[in-house]
Tab-separated table of C-alpha atoms in Angstrom:
chain	number	residue	atom	x	y	z
A	1	MET	CA	5.826	21.688	7.023
A	2	ASN	CA	4.611	23.335	10.216
A	3	GLN	CA	7.537	25.099	11.957
A	4	ASP	CA	6.314	24.151	15.453
A	5	LEU	CA	6.110	20.509	14.406
A	6	LEU	CA	9.683	20.628	13.136
A	7	SER	CA	10.877	21.520	16.655
A	8	LEU	CA	13.310	24.019	15.124
A	9	ASP	CA	12.322	26.862	17.429
A	10	GLY	CA	15.436	26.445	19.541
A	11	ASP	CA	13.637	24.897	22.503
A	12	THR	CA	15.412	22.482	24.789
A	13	ILE	CA	13.080	19.806	26.123
A	14	ALA	CA	13.167	17.618	29.233
A	15	ALA	CA	11.112	14.704	30.518
A	16	VAL	CA	11.188	11.733	32.851
A	17	ALA	CA	12.106	8.833	30.565
A	18	THR	CA	11.308	5.978	32.964
A	19	PRO	CA	7.792	4.702	33.758
A	20	PRO	CA	5.749	6.249	36.589
A	21	GLY	CA	6.169	4.630	40.002
A	22	ARG	CA	9.000	3.755	42.330
A	23	GLY	CA	12.188	1.999	41.309
A	24	GLY	CA	15.895	1.793	41.975
A	25	ILE	CA	16.774	4.137	39.115
A	26	GLY	CA	14.890	6.893	37.313
A	27	ILE	CA	16.089	8.832	34.266
A	28	VAL	CA	15.502	12.445	33.300
A	29	ARG	CA	16.366	13.145	29.672
A	30	ILE	CA	17.246	16.571	28.224
A	31	SER	CA	17.592	17.328	24.495
A	32	GLY	CA	18.295	20.536	22.594
A	33	PRO	CA	20.826	23.321	22.103
A	34	ALA	CA	20.943	24.218	25.822
A	35	ALA	CA	21.243	20.611	27.070
A	36	ALA	CA	24.976	20.851	27.849
A	37	ALA	CA	24.522	24.170	29.678
A	38	ILE	CA	21.609	22.784	31.708
A	39	GLY	CA	23.676	19.700	32.589
A	40	ARG	CA	26.516	21.937	33.744
A	41	CYS	CA	24.085	24.016	35.824
A	42	LEU	CA	22.506	20.985	37.528
A	43	CYS	CA	25.724	18.977	38.024
A	44	HIS	CA	28.074	21.871	38.844
A	45	LEU	CA	30.637	20.513	36.382
A	46	LYS	CA	31.344	20.415	32.665
A	47	LEU	CA	30.184	17.084	31.283
A	48	ARG	CA	32.600	15.169	29.094
A	49	PRO	CA	31.071	13.472	26.035
A	50	ARG	CA	30.148	9.812	26.591
A	51	TYR	CA	31.629	9.690	30.066
A	52	ALA	CA	29.716	8.535	33.156
A	53	HIS	CA	30.014	11.243	35.810
A	54	TYR	CA	29.019	10.334	39.346
A	55	CYS	CA	27.902	13.625	40.898
A	56	ALA	CA	25.262	15.477	42.882
A	57	PHE	CA	22.272	17.129	41.196
A	58	TYR	CA	21.236	20.668	42.173
A	59	SER	CA	18.371	23.030	41.478
A	60	PRO	CA	19.372	26.492	40.155
A	61	GLN	CA	17.489	27.994	43.100
A	62	GLU	CA	18.888	25.857	45.932
A	63	ALA	CA	22.347	25.280	47.387
A	64	GLU	CA	21.475	21.868	48.807
A	65	ALA	CA	21.714	18.889	46.474
A	66	LEU	CA	18.455	17.275	45.347
A	67	ASP	CA	19.999	13.840	44.758
A	68	SER	CA	23.124	12.174	43.408
A	69	GLY	CA	23.650	9.751	40.580
A	70	ILE	CA	25.167	9.433	37.092
A	71	ALA	CA	25.163	12.121	34.395
A	72	LEU	CA	25.826	11.312	30.731
A	73	PHE	CA	26.369	13.749	27.841
A	74	PHE	CA	25.864	12.792	24.169
A	75	PRO	CA	26.760	15.653	21.799
A	76	GLY	CA	24.784	16.035	18.587
A	77	PRO	CA	24.588	14.938	15.875
A	78	HIS	CA	25.788	11.607	17.311
A	79	SER	CA	22.838	11.099	19.645
A	80	PHE	CA	19.344	9.598	19.511
A	81	THR	CA	17.659	12.901	18.590
A	82	GLY	CA	20.568	14.322	16.599
A	83	GLU	CA	20.786	17.138	19.172
A	84	ASP	CA	22.833	17.478	22.357
A	85	ILE	CA	21.394	15.093	24.964
A	86	VAL	CA	22.006	14.903	28.708
A	87	GLU	CA	20.672	12.007	30.801
A	88	LEU	CA	20.502	12.192	34.578
A	89	GLN	CA	20.234	8.793	36.263
A	90	ALA	CA	18.900	9.411	39.758
A	91	HIS	CA	17.036	7.373	42.368
A	92	GLY	CA	13.698	6.240	41.010
A	93	GLY	CA	11.264	7.948	43.351
A	94	PRO	CA	8.548	10.019	41.663
A	95	VAL	CA	9.138	13.012	43.946
A	96	ILE	CA	12.898	13.068	43.250
A	97	LEU	CA	12.354	12.787	39.492
A	98	ASP	CA	9.737	15.530	39.531
A	99	MET	CA	12.126	17.796	41.451
A	100	LEU	CA	14.858	17.122	38.881
A	101	LEU	CA	12.462	17.840	36.006
A	102	GLN	CA	11.464	21.136	37.654
A	103	ALA	CA	15.164	21.985	38.053
A	104	CYS	CA	15.661	21.372	34.311
A	105	CYS	CA	12.810	23.740	33.518
A	106	LEU	CA	14.194	26.412	35.876
A	107	ALA	CA	17.535	26.090	34.058
A	108	GLY	CA	15.955	26.780	30.663
A	109	ALA	CA	14.219	23.657	29.370
A	110	ARG	CA	10.528	23.028	28.845
A	111	THR	CA	8.570	19.836	29.453
A	112	ALA	CA	8.542	17.631	26.366
A	113	ARG	CA	5.378	16.652	24.554
A	114	ALA	CA	4.484	12.982	24.187
A	115	GLY	CA	6.846	11.403	21.658
A	116	GLU	CA	8.826	14.600	21.100
A	117	PHE	CA	12.248	12.944	21.496
A	118	SER	CA	11.411	10.367	18.825
A	119	GLU	CA	9.845	13.109	16.708
A	120	ARG	CA	13.090	15.106	16.799
A	121	ALA	CA	15.055	11.975	15.908
A	122	PHE	CA	12.812	11.580	12.845
A	123	LEU	CA	12.931	15.237	11.844
A	124	ASN	CA	16.725	15.295	12.193
A	125	GLY	CA	17.106	12.244	9.951
A	126	LYS	CA	18.284	9.802	12.629
A	127	ILE	CA	15.379	7.415	11.973
A	128	ASP	CA	12.530	7.263	9.485
A	129	LEU	CA	8.846	7.230	10.363
A	130	ALA	CA	8.468	3.445	10.254
A	131	GLN	CA	11.427	3.094	12.625
A	132	ALA	CA	9.961	5.716	14.949
A	133	GLU	CA	6.699	3.773	15.115
A	134	ALA	CA	8.694	0.594	15.741
A	135	ILE	CA	10.077	2.201	18.919
A	136	ALA	CA	6.552	2.537	20.307
A	137	ASP	CA	5.682	-0.972	19.108
A	138	LEU	CA	8.757	-2.399	20.846
A	139	ILE	CA	7.838	-0.661	24.107
A	140	ASN	CA	4.224	-1.846	23.884
A	141	SER	CA	5.004	-5.431	22.797
A	142	THR	CA	2.932	-8.000	24.655
A	143	THR	CA	4.736	-11.088	23.333
A	144	ALA	CA	8.316	-12.111	22.556
A	145	ALA	CA	7.396	-12.601	18.893
A	146	ALA	CA	5.990	-9.074	18.650
A	147	ALA	CA	9.103	-7.660	20.347
A	148	ARG	CA	11.430	-9.427	17.891
A	149	SER	CA	9.312	-8.238	14.994
A	150	ALA	CA	9.316	-4.620	16.242
A	151	ASN	CA	13.069	-4.714	16.758
A	152	ARG	CA	13.576	-5.804	13.139
A	153	SER	CA	11.541	-2.809	11.996
A	154	LEU	CA	13.579	-0.569	14.287
A	155	GLN	CA	16.743	-1.911	12.633
A	156	GLY	CA	15.308	-0.884	9.256
A	157	VAL	CA	14.143	-4.207	7.760
A	158	PHE	CA	10.680	-2.867	6.839
A	159	SER	CA	12.064	0.481	5.647
A	160	ARG	CA	14.501	-1.241	3.281
A	161	GLU	CA	11.626	-3.196	1.722
A	162	ILE	CA	9.719	0.059	1.170
A	163	ASP	CA	12.828	1.756	-0.249
A	164	LYS	CA	13.181	-1.063	-2.800
A	165	LEU	CA	9.574	-0.563	-3.907
A	166	VAL	CA	10.006	3.204	-4.143
A	167	ALA	CA	13.194	2.750	-6.203
A	168	ALA	CA	11.433	0.360	-8.598
A	169	VAL	CA	8.453	2.695	-9.053
A	170	THR	CA	10.754	5.706	-9.506
A	171	GLU	CA	12.830	3.929	-12.143
A	172	LEU	CA	9.721	3.036	-14.143
A	173	ARG	CA	8.301	6.526	-13.720
A	174	VAL	CA	11.514	8.083	-15.108
A	175	TYR	CA	11.344	5.813	-18.146
A	176	VAL	CA	7.670	6.582	-18.841
A	177	GLU	CA	8.106	10.337	-18.431
A	178	ALA	CA	11.175	10.269	-20.686
A	179	ALA	CA	9.113	8.574	-23.384
A	180	ILE	CA	6.451	11.285	-23.014
A	181	ASP	CA	8.884	14.227	-22.963
A	182	PHE	CA	11.099	13.041	-25.831
A	183	PRO	CA	8.811	11.552	-28.482
A	184	GLU	CA	11.451	12.202	-31.158
A	185	GLU	CA	13.482	9.388	-29.620
A	186	GLU	CA	10.662	7.070	-30.716
A	187	ILE	CA	10.605	5.046	-27.516
A	188	ASP	CA	7.667	2.755	-28.163
A	189	PHE	CA	7.421	1.436	-24.601
A	190	ILE	CA	3.892	0.164	-25.104
A	191	ALA	CA	4.678	-2.033	-28.077
A	192	ALA	CA	7.880	-3.305	-26.554
A	193	GLY	CA	5.972	-4.451	-23.510
A	194	GLN	CA	8.777	-3.324	-21.221
A	195	VAL	CA	6.540	-1.108	-19.089
A	196	LEU	CA	3.886	-3.752	-18.604
A	197	GLU	CA	6.530	-6.294	-17.674
A	198	GLN	CA	8.109	-3.939	-15.115
A	199	LEU	CA	4.694	-3.036	-13.744
A	200	GLN	CA	3.900	-6.694	-13.175
A	201	ASP	CA	7.213	-7.211	-11.385
A	202	ILE	CA	6.510	-4.241	-9.094
A	203	VAL	CA	2.981	-5.476	-8.337
A	204	GLU	CA	4.410	-8.865	-7.381
A	205	GLN	CA	6.954	-7.152	-5.107
A	206	HIS	CA	4.053	-5.262	-3.523
A	207	ASP	CA	2.174	-8.491	-2.937
A	208	ARG	CA	5.130	-10.028	-1.115
A	209	VAL	CA	5.627	-6.973	1.103
A	210	ILE	CA	1.879	-6.729	1.803
A	211	ALA	CA	1.833	-10.400	2.854
A	212	SER	CA	4.738	-9.849	5.266
A	213	ALA	CA	3.277	-6.582	6.558
A	214	THR	CA	-0.091	-8.256	7.153
A	215	GLN	CA	1.568	-10.926	9.293
A	216	GLY	CA	3.578	-8.241	11.087
A	217	SER	CA	0.403	-6.326	11.827
A	218	LEU	CA	-1.199	-9.465	13.246
A	219	LEU	CA	1.816	-10.047	15.496
A	220	ARG	CA	1.656	-6.458	16.737
A	221	GLU	CA	-2.082	-6.081	17.188
A	222	GLY	CA	-3.188	-9.706	17.447
A	223	MET	CA	-5.565	-11.520	15.136
A	224	LYS	CA	-9.274	-10.954	15.703
A	225	LEU	CA	-10.877	-14.392	15.485
A	226	VAL	CA	-14.687	-14.347	15.377
A	227	ILE	CA	-16.616	-17.562	16.079
A	228	ALA	CA	-19.923	-17.854	14.222
A	229	GLY	CA	-22.493	-20.540	13.558
A	230	LYS	CA	-26.003	-21.708	14.323
A	231	PRO	CA	-27.317	-21.825	17.916
A	232	ASN	CA	-26.132	-24.783	20.007
A	233	ALA	CA	-23.332	-25.706	17.584
A	234	GLY	CA	-20.775	-25.467	20.404
A	235	LYS	CA	-19.325	-21.988	19.785
A	236	SER	CA	-19.180	-21.075	23.489
A	237	SER	CA	-17.647	-24.437	24.372
A	238	LEU	CA	-14.962	-23.805	21.773
A	239	LEU	CA	-14.258	-20.361	23.273
A	240	ASN	CA	-13.901	-21.907	26.734
A	241	THR	CA	-11.606	-24.656	25.471
A	242	LEU	CA	-9.331	-22.266	23.547
A	243	SER	CA	-9.127	-19.785	26.429
A	244	GLY	CA	-8.734	-22.469	29.095
A	245	GLN	CA	-11.413	-20.985	31.333
A	246	GLU	CA	-15.196	-20.877	31.673
A	247	THR	CA	-15.695	-17.504	29.987
A	248	ALA	CA	-19.037	-18.350	28.383
A	249	ILE	CA	-22.101	-20.002	29.920
A	250	VAL	CA	-22.776	-23.336	28.221
A	251	THR	CA	-26.217	-25.003	28.349
A	252	PRO	CA	-28.155	-27.395	26.096
A	253	ILE	CA	-30.625	-24.547	25.421
A	254	ALA	CA	-30.196	-23.032	21.954
A	255	GLY	CA	-29.516	-19.273	21.987
A	256	THR	CA	-27.834	-19.098	25.405
A	257	THR	CA	-25.259	-16.600	24.078
A	258	ARG	CA	-27.099	-13.385	23.274
A	259	ASP	CA	-24.258	-10.894	23.441
A	260	VAL	CA	-20.661	-10.655	22.264
A	261	LEU	CA	-18.071	-12.374	24.500
A	262	ARG	CA	-14.360	-11.572	24.209
A	263	GLU	CA	-11.241	-13.336	25.389
A	264	GLN	CA	-7.571	-12.661	24.678
A	265	ILE	CA	-5.149	-15.578	24.615
A	266	GLN	CA	-1.687	-16.404	23.281
A	267	ILE	CA	-0.758	-19.362	21.122
A	268	ASP	CA	2.991	-19.916	21.410
A	269	GLY	CA	3.453	-16.236	22.214
A	270	MET	CA	1.190	-14.968	19.440
A	271	PRO	CA	-1.759	-12.763	20.512
A	272	LEU	CA	-5.253	-13.881	19.561
A	273	HIS	CA	-8.452	-11.925	20.269
A	274	ILE	CA	-11.347	-14.391	20.295
A	275	VAL	CA	-14.917	-13.147	19.887
A	276	ASP	CA	-17.870	-15.459	20.544
A	277	THR	CA	-21.146	-14.354	18.972
A	278	ALA	CA	-24.842	-15.150	19.201
A	279	GLY	CA	-26.118	-18.033	17.084
A	280	LEU	CA	-27.222	-17.026	13.579
A	281	ARG	CA	-30.761	-18.071	12.718
A	282	GLU	CA	-33.825	-16.638	10.985
A	283	ASP	CA	-36.513	-17.328	13.629
A	284	ALA	CA	-34.784	-15.450	16.458
A	285	VAL	CA	-36.754	-13.719	19.201
A	286	GLU	CA	-36.330	-9.986	19.674
A	287	ILE	CA	-33.474	-10.148	22.193
A	288	GLU	CA	-31.617	-12.660	20.000
A	289	GLN	CA	-32.044	-10.369	16.975
A	290	GLU	CA	-29.995	-7.683	18.700
A	291	GLY	CA	-27.313	-10.273	19.481
A	292	ILE	CA	-27.296	-11.370	15.839
A	293	ARG	CA	-26.950	-7.757	14.686
A	294	ARG	CA	-23.906	-7.366	16.939
A	295	ALA	CA	-22.549	-10.684	15.678
A	296	TRP	CA	-22.551	-9.395	12.099
A	297	GLN	CA	-20.804	-6.214	13.220
A	298	GLU	CA	-17.989	-8.325	14.669
A	299	LEU	CA	-17.848	-10.629	11.649
A	300	GLU	CA	-17.479	-7.720	9.222
A	301	SER	CA	-14.353	-6.502	11.070
A	302	ALA	CA	-12.801	-9.956	11.672
A	303	ASP	CA	-9.279	-10.939	10.613
A	304	HIS	CA	-10.341	-14.608	10.559
A	305	VAL	CA	-13.701	-16.363	10.972
A	306	LEU	CA	-14.453	-19.792	12.450
A	307	VAL	CA	-17.790	-21.187	11.274
A	308	VAL	CA	-18.787	-23.862	13.789
A	309	SER	CA	-21.356	-26.530	12.916
A	310	ASP	CA	-22.850	-29.451	14.839
A	311	GLY	CA	-21.196	-32.527	13.358
A	312	GLN	CA	-24.168	-34.675	14.339
A	313	LEU	CA	-26.659	-32.554	12.402
A	314	GLU	CA	-24.641	-31.065	9.535
A	315	LEU	CA	-22.825	-33.800	7.659
A	316	ASN	CA	-21.616	-31.396	4.958
A	317	PRO	CA	-20.332	-28.241	6.731
A	318	ASP	CA	-19.171	-26.504	3.538
A	319	ALA	CA	-22.783	-26.459	2.293
A	320	SER	CA	-23.979	-24.380	5.261
A	321	PRO	CA	-26.247	-21.433	4.280
A	322	ILE	CA	-24.224	-19.318	6.726
A	323	LEU	CA	-21.284	-19.517	4.325
A	324	GLU	CA	-23.395	-17.971	1.576
A	325	GLN	CA	-24.309	-15.067	3.874
A	326	LEU	CA	-20.659	-14.621	4.881
A	327	GLY	CA	-19.641	-14.525	1.230
A	328	LYS	CA	-21.977	-11.577	0.675
A	329	ARG	CA	-21.122	-9.607	3.819
A	330	LEU	CA	-17.482	-10.260	4.682
A	331	PRO	CA	-14.752	-8.069	3.153
A	332	GLU	CA	-13.054	-9.765	0.227
A	333	GLY	CA	-10.158	-11.948	1.298
A	334	THR	CA	-11.297	-12.575	4.893
A	335	PRO	CA	-10.185	-16.162	5.636
A	336	VAL	CA	-12.877	-18.573	6.846
A	337	THR	CA	-12.206	-21.896	8.578
A	338	LEU	CA	-14.945	-24.514	8.926
A	339	VAL	CA	-15.164	-26.396	12.226
A	340	SER	CA	-17.266	-29.522	12.509
A	341	ASN	CA	-17.800	-29.839	16.260
A	342	LYS	CA	-18.882	-32.815	18.401
A	343	CYS	CA	-16.772	-35.394	16.577
A	344	ASP	CA	-16.931	-37.454	19.775
A	345	LEU	CA	-20.666	-37.927	19.081
A	346	SER	CA	-20.638	-38.008	15.260
A	347	GLY	CA	-17.996	-40.747	15.156
A	348	VAL	CA	-15.646	-38.850	12.822
A	349	ALA	CA	-11.972	-38.940	13.817
A	350	PRO	CA	-10.312	-35.579	14.604
A	351	GLN	CA	-8.692	-34.406	11.380
A	352	LEU	CA	-7.943	-31.433	9.135
A	353	GLU	CA	-9.065	-31.417	5.500
A	354	GLN	CA	-8.221	-28.894	2.804
A	355	ARG	CA	-11.257	-28.315	0.588
A	356	GLY	CA	-10.266	-25.932	-2.179
A	357	ASP	CA	-9.609	-22.549	-0.577
A	358	SER	CA	-11.284	-23.616	2.680
A	359	THR	CA	-10.005	-25.606	5.633
A	360	LEU	CA	-12.289	-28.016	7.490
A	361	ILE	CA	-11.369	-29.254	10.963
A	362	TYR	CA	-13.212	-32.044	12.791
A	363	LEU	CA	-12.906	-31.665	16.569
A	364	SER	CA	-14.697	-31.885	19.892
A	365	ALA	CA	-14.771	-28.702	21.964
A	366	LYS	CA	-16.083	-30.752	24.898
A	367	THR	CA	-13.339	-33.401	25.031
A	368	GLY	CA	-10.554	-31.352	23.449
A	369	ALA	CA	-10.002	-33.861	20.650
A	370	GLY	CA	-8.671	-32.046	17.570
A	371	ILE	CA	-8.098	-28.752	19.398
A	372	GLU	CA	-4.350	-28.950	18.704
A	373	LEU	CA	-5.130	-29.181	14.983
A	374	LEU	CA	-7.056	-25.930	15.288
A	375	ARG	CA	-4.277	-24.255	17.288
A	376	GLU	CA	-1.657	-25.213	14.688
A	377	HIS	CA	-3.924	-23.990	11.905
A	378	LEU	CA	-4.398	-20.610	13.623
A	379	LYS	CA	-0.644	-20.304	14.210
A	380	GLN	CA	-0.035	-20.763	10.498
A	381	ALA	CA	-2.754	-18.236	9.698
A	382	MET	CA	-0.887	-15.697	11.862
A	383	GLY	CA	2.442	-16.355	10.117
A	384	TYR	CA	4.078	-18.424	12.832
A	385	HIS	CA	6.618	-20.026	10.499
A	386	SER	CA	7.886	-16.685	9.188
A	387	ILE	CA	8.780	-15.212	12.581
A	388	GLU	CA	12.390	-16.360	12.514
A	389	GLY	CA	12.938	-15.001	9.010
A	390	SER	CA	12.782	-11.363	7.978
A	391	GLN	CA	9.463	-10.690	9.727
A	392	PHE	CA	8.895	-7.075	10.706
A	393	SER	CA	6.214	-5.213	12.600
A	394	ALA	CA	3.683	-3.137	10.685
A	395	ARG	CA	0.643	-1.033	11.448
A	396	ARG	CA	-2.704	-0.824	9.752
A	397	ARG	CA	-1.768	2.541	8.241
A	398	HIS	CA	1.202	0.836	6.583
A	399	LEU	CA	-1.085	-1.809	5.096
A	400	GLU	CA	-3.491	0.857	3.855
A	401	ALA	CA	-0.631	2.779	2.216
A	402	LEU	CA	0.736	-0.374	0.568
A	403	ARG	CA	-2.679	-1.347	-0.772
A	404	GLU	CA	-3.301	2.193	-1.999
A	405	ALA	CA	0.071	2.194	-3.780
A	406	ARG	CA	-0.730	-1.145	-5.391
A	407	GLN	CA	-4.139	0.109	-6.518
A	408	TYR	CA	-2.528	3.071	-8.298
A	409	LEU	CA	-0.236	0.652	-10.140
A	410	LEU	CA	-3.189	-1.474	-11.273
A	411	GLN	CA	-5.094	1.641	-12.296
A	412	GLY	CA	-2.140	2.912	-14.339
A	413	ARG	CA	-1.725	-0.453	-16.026
A	414	ALA	CA	-5.406	-0.478	-17.009
A	415	GLN	CA	-5.092	3.034	-18.473
A	416	LEU	CA	-2.054	1.972	-20.469
A	417	ILE	CA	-3.627	-1.207	-21.853
A	418	GLU	CA	-7.008	0.332	-22.681
A	419	SER	CA	-5.967	3.677	-24.154
A	420	GLY	CA	-2.187	3.793	-24.303
A	421	ALA	CA	-2.312	6.736	-21.897
A	422	GLY	CA	1.312	7.122	-20.828
A	423	GLU	CA	0.563	10.472	-19.164
A	424	LEU	CA	-2.066	8.895	-16.910
A	425	LEU	CA	0.283	6.038	-16.083
A	426	ALA	CA	2.976	8.538	-15.085
A	427	GLU	CA	0.540	10.266	-12.729
A	428	ASP	CA	-0.531	6.961	-11.173
A	429	LEU	CA	3.122	6.044	-10.663
A	430	ARG	CA	3.656	9.379	-8.903
A	431	MET	CA	0.678	8.752	-6.618
A	432	SER	CA	1.900	5.208	-5.886
A	433	GLN	CA	5.318	6.596	-4.999
A	434	ASN	CA	3.754	9.138	-2.620
A	435	SER	CA	1.705	6.456	-0.893
A	436	LEU	CA	4.813	4.360	-0.304
A	437	SER	CA	6.853	7.354	0.855
A	438	ALA	CA	4.210	8.140	3.493
A	439	ILE	CA	5.206	4.909	5.265
A	440	THR	CA	8.762	6.056	5.945
A	441	GLY	CA	7.835	9.741	6.201
A	442	THR	CA	9.614	10.950	3.062
A	443	PHE	CA	6.227	12.269	1.971
A	444	SER	CA	3.878	12.978	4.873
A	445	SER	CA	1.524	15.586	6.304
A	446	ASP	CA	1.763	17.507	9.558
A	447	ASP	CA	-1.508	15.938	10.693
A	448	LEU	CA	-0.143	12.424	10.199
A	449	LEU	CA	3.046	13.177	12.152
A	450	GLY	CA	1.088	14.812	14.965
A	451	GLU	CA	-1.253	11.823	15.217
A	452	ILE	CA	1.593	9.306	15.305
A	453	PHE	CA	3.872	10.973	17.842
A	454	SER	CA	1.074	12.064	20.174
A	455	SER	CA	0.433	8.357	20.884
A	456	PHE	CA	3.979	7.856	22.224
A	457	CYS	CA	5.072	7.879	25.861
A	458	ILE	CA	6.227	11.072	27.509
A	459	GLY	CA	10.034	11.001	27.486
A	460	LYS	CA	10.306	8.870	24.346
C-alpha cells in the first residue's frame, strides 16, 4: 500500500475540527507523535492524560497569549486515531481558531488533509472502512432515521454482518481447496452435496444482507421516486400534493410538463426525491420529444417508479402500454407502483390492491383522497418498519460489492454443477471473499481509500 497513504511518515497533523463560522466554542485537533510536545509548547505545561486543563494558549513566536480554554490529551493507542491526540477547546471565532492552527504548524504540525484523522483511525486498526464511512454518514445525516442507521454502522452492526459472510465463504473455500489438494483423502464433496448446500446457505445470507443494505442506502441517500404516465394523467398534481406546494404548473392542456421537475420531501423522517417527468406519448411535438427523452433518462436511474393513469379513461391500469415499455427499459428489479388517479371523478373508492407483484392504488391527487395510502406504501418500500431493528447505513459501493460477491458465488456454483470444476469454484470463492473484504477495508486499493477519505470534512 502507498506509504504516503498509510500516514506512517511521522507527520503530526492539525486541523480545526468544528464547522466554519462563529460559535461559543471551537476545537483544534492535533494527532501524531509530536502531539504531546506541541500541546506542551502551546499550553506552557505538561498535559496529563484524560484531564481537562484550563489554561492559556500561546504561539511559539509570541509571548502574549492568543486565547484561553481547555486542553485535553489522549495518549495513543487509546485514542480515536490510535496516535497521541491533543484537543484545544478555544472560543469559536474563525480568526482565533486560525491563529491556533498556525501556532500548531509553527510548533511542528502540518495541516491535515480532508478525512485524515478518520483515515489514520482506519489504518491503525481503530475502526474498519465501513465504520469510517459511517462517521461521514452520521455527520451528513438529514433525518433522525438516517442518523440512527449511521450510528448502528459506526457501532459495527454492518461490519459484523460482513464478517459473518466472509467467515462462511472462507470456511467453504478451505474445504474445497482441501479436497483439491488432498485427492487421496477421497473427499467427494460434489456427490455428497455438502458444497452445494453450503453455497445455497451463503447465497441466502447474502440476500438478507443485500436487502438490509439496500434499505440502509435508501435511508442515507433517499429514494428516487420517478412519476411517469401519459399526458394529463395528473402526474404534476400528484407531485404538488406529495410535496405540499405548487411546484409544478397544472393546466387542463395535455403536455404542460415538458421538462424534469424535482422536489425533495420527507415522509416520517425518511428522505424522498420526487421527479416529475413529461407525459409519455408517441405523437409528441419536437419540444415534447426532448422532454420524453429526459423522462426516460430519469426512469432508467429510478429507485421506484409511479405509473399514473387517468382513472376515467383507463379502467385497467395494469394493461397500460407504458408498462410494457418500462419492462424493456428499466433495470431488472426496479419496483413499479400503479396509480389510478381521479378516483373522485371515476367513482372508485380510494383503495390499495395487490395484483401479483404489482401494487395498484386508487386516489385523487386533486382532493387528496387516498394519498395516505400512497404515503404508507412508499414508507414500506423504503423499509420503514425495519428502522427500529438492526438497520444500518450503507452506500452504493457496499451494494455493488455485495452483489459482485453474490455473482461470484452463483458463477462458482454453475461451474461446479456443469463441469465439476472444483478449482474454478475455489477461485470464485476467493474473488467473492475479496469483494466482501473491500467493504470493511481488509482488502482494498489505495485509489479506493483516497476517494473515500477525500470526501470527508477537514478535521475529521
